[in-house]
CSV table of N, CA, C and O in Angstrom, one decimal:
chain,number,residue,atom,x,y,z
A,1,UNK,N,0.9,-1.2,0.0
A,1,UNK,CA,0.0,0.0,0.0
A,1,UNK,C,0.9,1.2,0.0
A,1,UNK,O,1.9,1.3,0.8
A,2,UNK,N,0.6,2.2,-0.8
A,2,UNK,CA,1.4,3.4,-0.9
A,2,UNK,C,1.1,4.3,0.3
A,2,UNK,O,0.1,4.2,1.0
A,3,UNK,N,2.0,5.3,0.5
A,3,UNK,CA,1.9,6.2,1.6
A,3,UNK,C,0.6,7.0,1.5
A,3,UNK,O,-0.1,7.2,2.5
A,4,UNK,N,0.2,7.4,0.3
A,4,UNK,CA,-1.0,8.2,0.2
A,4,UNK,C,-2.3,7.3,0.4
A,4,UNK,O,-3.2,7.8,1.0
A,5,UNK,N,-2.2,6.1,0.0
A,5,UNK,CA,-3.3,5.2,0.3
A,5,UNK,C,-3.5,5.0,1.8
A,5,UNK,O,-4.6,5.0,2.3
A,6,UNK,N,-2.4,4.8,2.5
A,6,UNK,CA,-2.4,4.7,3.9
A,6,UNK,C,-2.9,5.9,4.6
A,6,UNK,O,-3.7,5.8,5.5
A,7,UNK,N,-2.5,7.1,4.1
A,7,UNK,CA,-3.0,8.3,4.7
A,7,UNK,C,-4.5,8.5,4.5
A,7,UNK,O,-5.3,8.9,5.4
A,8,UNK,N,-5.0,8.1,3.3
A,8,UNK,CA,-6.5,8.2,3.0
A,8,UNK,C,-7.2,7.2,4.0
A,8,UNK,O,-8.2,7.6,4.6
A,9,UNK,N,-6.7,6.0,4.1
A,9,UNK,CA,-7.3,5.0,5.0
A,9,UNK,C,-7.4,5.5,6.4
A,9,UNK,O,-8.5,5.4,7.1
A,10,UNK,N,-6.3,6.1,6.9
A,10,UNK,CA,-6.3,6.6,8.3
A,10,UNK,C,-7.2,7.8,8.5
A,10,UNK,O,-7.9,7.9,9.5
A,11,UNK,N,-7.3,8.7,7.5
A,11,UNK,CA,-8.2,9.8,7.6
A,11,UNK,C,-9.7,9.4,7.5
A,11,UNK,O,-10.5,10.0,8.2
A,12,UNK,N,-10.0,8.4,6.8
A,12,UNK,CA,-11.4,7.8,6.7
A,12,UNK,C,-11.7,7.3,8.1
A,12,UNK,O,-12.8,7.6,8.6
A,13,UNK,N,-10.8,6.5,8.7
A,13,UNK,CA,-11.1,5.9,10.0
A,13,UNK,C,-11.2,7.1,11.1
A,13,UNK,O,-12.1,7.0,11.9
A,14,UNK,N,-10.3,8.1,10.9
A,14,UNK,CA,-10.4,9.2,11.9
A,14,UNK,C,-11.7,9.9,11.8
A,14,UNK,O,-12.3,10.3,12.8
A,15,UNK,N,-12.1,10.2,10.5
A,15,UNK,CA,-13.4,10.9,10.3
A,15,UNK,C,-14.6,10.1,10.9
A,15,UNK,O,-15.5,10.7,11.4
A,16,UNK,N,-14.6,8.8,10.7
A,16,UNK,CA,-15.7,8.0,11.1
A,16,UNK,C,-15.8,7.9,12.6
A,16,UNK,O,-16.9,7.8,13.2
A,17,UNK,N,-14.7,8.1,13.3
A,17,UNK,CA,-14.7,8.0,14.8
A,17,UNK,C,-14.5,9.4,15.5
A,17,UNK,O,-14.5,9.4,16.7
A,18,UNK,N,-14.5,10.4,14.7
A,18,UNK,CA,-14.2,11.8,15.3
A,18,UNK,C,-15.5,12.4,15.9
A,18,UNK,O,-16.6,12.1,15.4
A,19,UNK,N,-15.3,13.2,16.9
A,19,UNK,CA,-16.5,13.9,17.4
A,19,UNK,C,-17.0,14.9,16.4
A,19,UNK,O,-16.3,15.3,15.5
A,20,UNK,N,-18.3,15.2,16.4
A,20,UNK,CA,-18.9,16.0,15.4
A,20,UNK,C,-18.2,17.3,15.1
A,20,UNK,O,-18.1,17.7,13.9
A,21,UNK,N,-17.6,17.9,16.1
A,21,UNK,CA,-17.0,19.2,15.9
A,21,UNK,C,-15.6,19.1,15.1
A,21,UNK,O,-15.1,20.1,14.6
A,22,UNK,N,-15.1,17.9,15.0
A,22,UNK,CA,-13.8,17.7,14.3
A,22,UNK,C,-13.9,17.2,12.9
A,22,UNK,O,-13.0,17.2,12.1
A,23,UNK,N,-15.1,16.7,12.5
A,23,UNK,CA,-15.3,16.0,11.3
A,23,UNK,C,-15.0,16.9,10.1
A,23,UNK,O,-14.3,16.5,9.1
A,24,UNK,N,-15.5,18.1,10.1
A,24,UNK,CA,-15.3,19.0,8.9
A,24,UNK,C,-13.8,19.2,8.6
A,24,UNK,O,-13.4,19.2,7.5
A,25,UNK,N,-13.0,19.4,9.6
A,25,UNK,CA,-11.6,19.6,9.4
A,25,UNK,C,-10.9,18.4,8.9
A,25,UNK,O,-10.1,18.4,8.0
A,26,UNK,N,-11.3,17.2,9.4
A,26,UNK,CA,-10.7,16.0,8.9
A,26,UNK,C,-11.1,15.7,7.5
A,26,UNK,O,-10.3,15.3,6.7
A,27,UNK,N,-12.4,16.0,7.2
A,27,UNK,CA,-12.8,15.8,5.8
A,27,UNK,C,-12.1,16.7,4.8
A,27,UNK,O,-11.8,16.3,3.7
A,28,UNK,N,-11.8,17.9,5.2
A,28,UNK,CA,-11.0,18.8,4.4
A,28,UNK,C,-9.6,18.3,4.1
A,28,UNK,O,-9.1,18.3,3.0
A,29,UNK,N,-9.0,17.7,5.2
A,29,UNK,CA,-7.7,17.1,5.0
A,29,UNK,C,-7.8,15.8,4.1
A,29,UNK,O,-7.0,15.6,3.2
A,30,UNK,N,-8.9,15.1,4.2
A,30,UNK,CA,-9.1,13.9,3.4
A,30,UNK,C,-9.3,14.3,1.9
A,30,UNK,O,-8.8,13.7,1.0
A,31,UNK,N,-10.0,15.4,1.7
A,31,UNK,CA,-10.2,15.9,0.4
A,31,UNK,C,-8.9,16.3,-0.3
A,31,UNK,O,-8.7,16.0,-1.5
A,32,UNK,N,-8.0,16.9,0.5
A,32,UNK,CA,-6.7,17.3,-0.1
A,32,UNK,C,-5.9,16.0,-0.4
A,32,UNK,O,-5.2,15.9,-1.4
A,33,UNK,N,-6.0,15.0,0.5
A,33,UNK,CA,-5.3,13.8,0.2
A,33,UNK,C,-5.8,13.1,-1.0
A,33,UNK,O,-5.0,12.5,-1.8
A,34,UNK,N,-7.1,13.1,-1.2
A,34,UNK,CA,-7.7,12.5,-2.4
A,34,UNK,C,-7.3,13.3,-3.7
A,34,UNK,O,-7.0,12.7,-4.7
A,35,UNK,N,-7.1,14.6,-3.6
A,35,UNK,CA,-6.7,15.4,-4.7
A,35,UNK,C,-5.2,15.0,-5.1
A,35,UNK,O,-4.9,14.9,-6.2
A,36,UNK,N,-4.4,14.8,-4.0
A,36,UNK,CA,-3.0,14.4,-4.2
A,36,UNK,C,-3.0,13.1,-4.9
A,36,UNK,O,-2.2,12.9,-5.8
A,37,UNK,N,-3.8,12.2,-4.5
A,37,UNK,CA,-3.8,10.8,-5.0
A,37,UNK,C,-4.3,10.9,-6.5
A,37,UNK,O,-3.7,10.2,-7.4
A,38,UNK,N,-5.3,11.7,-6.8
A,38,UNK,CA,-5.7,11.9,-8.2
A,38,UNK,C,-4.6,12.4,-9.1
A,38,UNK,O,-4.4,12.0,-10.2
A,39,UNK,N,-3.8,13.4,-8.6
A,39,UNK,CA,-2.7,14.0,-9.4
A,39,UNK,C,-1.7,12.9,-9.6
A,39,UNK,O,-1.2,12.8,-10.7
A,40,UNK,N,-1.4,12.0,-8.6
A,40,UNK,CA,-0.5,11.0,-8.8
A,40,UNK,C,-1.0,9.9,-9.8
A,40,UNK,O,-0.2,9.5,-10.7
A,41,UNK,N,-2.2,9.6,-9.8
A,41,UNK,CA,-2.8,8.6,-10.7
A,41,UNK,C,-2.7,9.2,-12.2
A,41,UNK,O,-2.4,8.5,-13.1
A,42,UNK,N,-3.1,10.5,-12.3
A,42,UNK,CA,-3.0,11.1,-13.7
A,42,UNK,C,-1.6,11.1,-14.2
A,42,UNK,O,-1.3,10.8,-15.3
A,43,UNK,N,-0.6,11.4,-13.3
A,43,UNK,CA,0.8,11.4,-13.7
A,43,UNK,C,1.2,10.0,-14.1
A,43,UNK,O,1.9,9.9,-15.2
A,44,UNK,N,0.9,9.0,-13.4
A,44,UNK,CA,1.3,7.6,-13.7
A,44,UNK,C,0.6,7.2,-15.0
A,44,UNK,O,1.2,6.5,-15.8
A,45,UNK,N,-0.7,7.6,-15.2
A,45,UNK,CA,-1.4,7.2,-16.4
A,45,UNK,C,-0.7,7.8,-17.6
A,45,UNK,O,-0.6,7.2,-18.7
A,46,UNK,N,-0.3,9.1,-17.5
A,46,UNK,CA,0.4,9.8,-18.6
A,46,UNK,C,1.7,9.1,-18.9
A,46,UNK,O,2.0,8.9,-20.1
A,47,UNK,N,2.4,8.7,-17.9
A,47,UNK,CA,3.7,8.0,-18.2
A,47,UNK,C,3.5,6.7,-18.9
A,47,UNK,O,4.2,6.3,-19.8
A,48,UNK,N,2.4,6.0,-18.4
A,48,UNK,CA,2.1,4.7,-19.0
A,48,UNK,C,1.7,4.8,-20.5
A,48,UNK,O,2.1,4.1,-21.3
A,49,UNK,N,0.8,5.8,-20.7
A,49,UNK,CA,0.3,6.0,-22.1
A,49,UNK,C,1.5,6.4,-23.0
A,49,UNK,O,1.5,6.0,-24.2
A,50,UNK,N,2.3,7.3,-22.5
A,50,UNK,CA,3.5,7.7,-23.3
A,50,UNK,C,4.4,6.5,-23.7
A,50,UNK,O,4.8,6.4,-24.8
A,51,UNK,N,4.7,5.7,-22.7
A,51,UNK,CA,5.5,4.6,-22.9
A,51,UNK,C,4.8,3.6,-23.9
A,51,UNK,O,5.5,3.1,-24.8
A,52,UNK,N,3.5,3.4,-23.7
A,52,UNK,CA,2.8,2.5,-24.6
A,52,UNK,C,2.8,3.0,-26.0
A,52,UNK,O,3.0,2.2,-27.0
A,53,UNK,N,2.7,4.3,-26.2
A,53,UNK,CA,2.6,4.8,-27.6
A,53,UNK,C,4.0,4.7,-28.2
A,53,UNK,O,4.1,4.5,-29.4
A,54,UNK,N,5.1,4.9,-27.4
A,54,UNK,CA,6.4,4.7,-28.0
A,54,UNK,C,6.7,3.3,-28.4
A,54,UNK,O,7.4,3.0,-29.3
A,55,UNK,N,6.2,2.3,-27.6
A,55,UNK,CA,6.3,0.9,-27.8
A,55,UNK,C,5.6,0.5,-29.1
A,55,UNK,O,6.0,-0.5,-29.7
A,56,UNK,N,4.6,1.2,-29.5
A,56,UNK,CA,3.8,0.8,-30.6
A,56,UNK,C,4.1,1.6,-31.9
A,56,UNK,O,3.5,1.4,-32.9
A,57,UNK,N,5.1,2.4,-31.9
A,57,UNK,CA,5.5,3.1,-33.1
A,57,UNK,C,6.0,2.1,-34.1
A,57,UNK,O,6.7,1.2,-33.8
A,58,UNK,N,5.6,2.3,-35.4
A,58,UNK,CA,6.0,1.4,-36.4
A,58,UNK,C,7.5,1.4,-36.7
A,58,UNK,O,8.1,2.5,-36.5
A,59,UNK,N,8.1,0.3,-37.0
A,59,UNK,CA,9.5,0.3,-37.4
A,59,UNK,C,9.7,1.0,-38.7
A,59,UNK,O,8.9,1.0,-39.6
A,60,UNK,N,10.9,1.6,-38.8
A,60,UNK,CA,11.2,2.1,-40.2
A,60,UNK,C,11.2,1.1,-41.2
A,60,UNK,O,11.6,-0.1,-40.9
A,61,UNK,N,10.8,1.4,-42.4
A,61,UNK,CA,10.8,0.4,-43.5
A,61,UNK,C,12.2,-0.2,-43.8
A,61,UNK,O,13.2,0.5,-43.6
A,62,UNK,N,12.3,-1.4,-44.2
A,62,UNK,CA,13.5,-2.1,-44.5
A,62,UNK,C,14.1,-1.5,-45.8
A,62,UNK,O,13.3,-1.1,-46.7
A,63,UNK,N,15.4,-1.4,-45.9
A,63,UNK,CA,16.0,-0.9,-47.1
A,63,UNK,C,15.8,-1.9,-48.3
A,63,UNK,O,15.9,-1.5,-49.4
A,64,UNK,N,15.4,-3.1,-48.0
A,64,UNK,CA,15.2,-4.1,-49.0
A,64,UNK,C,13.8,-3.9,-49.7
A,64,UNK,O,13.6,-4.5,-50.8
A,65,UNK,N,12.9,-3.2,-49.1
A,65,UNK,CA,11.6,-3.0,-49.7
A,65,UNK,C,11.7,-1.9,-50.7
A,65,UNK,O,12.1,-0.8,-50.4
A,66,UNK,N,11.2,-2.2,-52.0
A,66,UNK,CA,11.3,-1.1,-53.0
A,66,UNK,C,10.3,0.0,-52.8
A,66,UNK,O,9.3,0.0,-52.2
């Protein structure tokens, strides 16, 4: 489990068990953690798609082909 996944898990548990007066602050922190996770996922998806597109580039034609 990644550090951000662990942080989200802990914040969810903390929010579920927090007194009513603390929930809003914890949820704000959780929202920021989820935004950070989304940025990370977009970054990784971009890297993966870039790598995949480079892997699928056609080979240059052979010199033997007229």
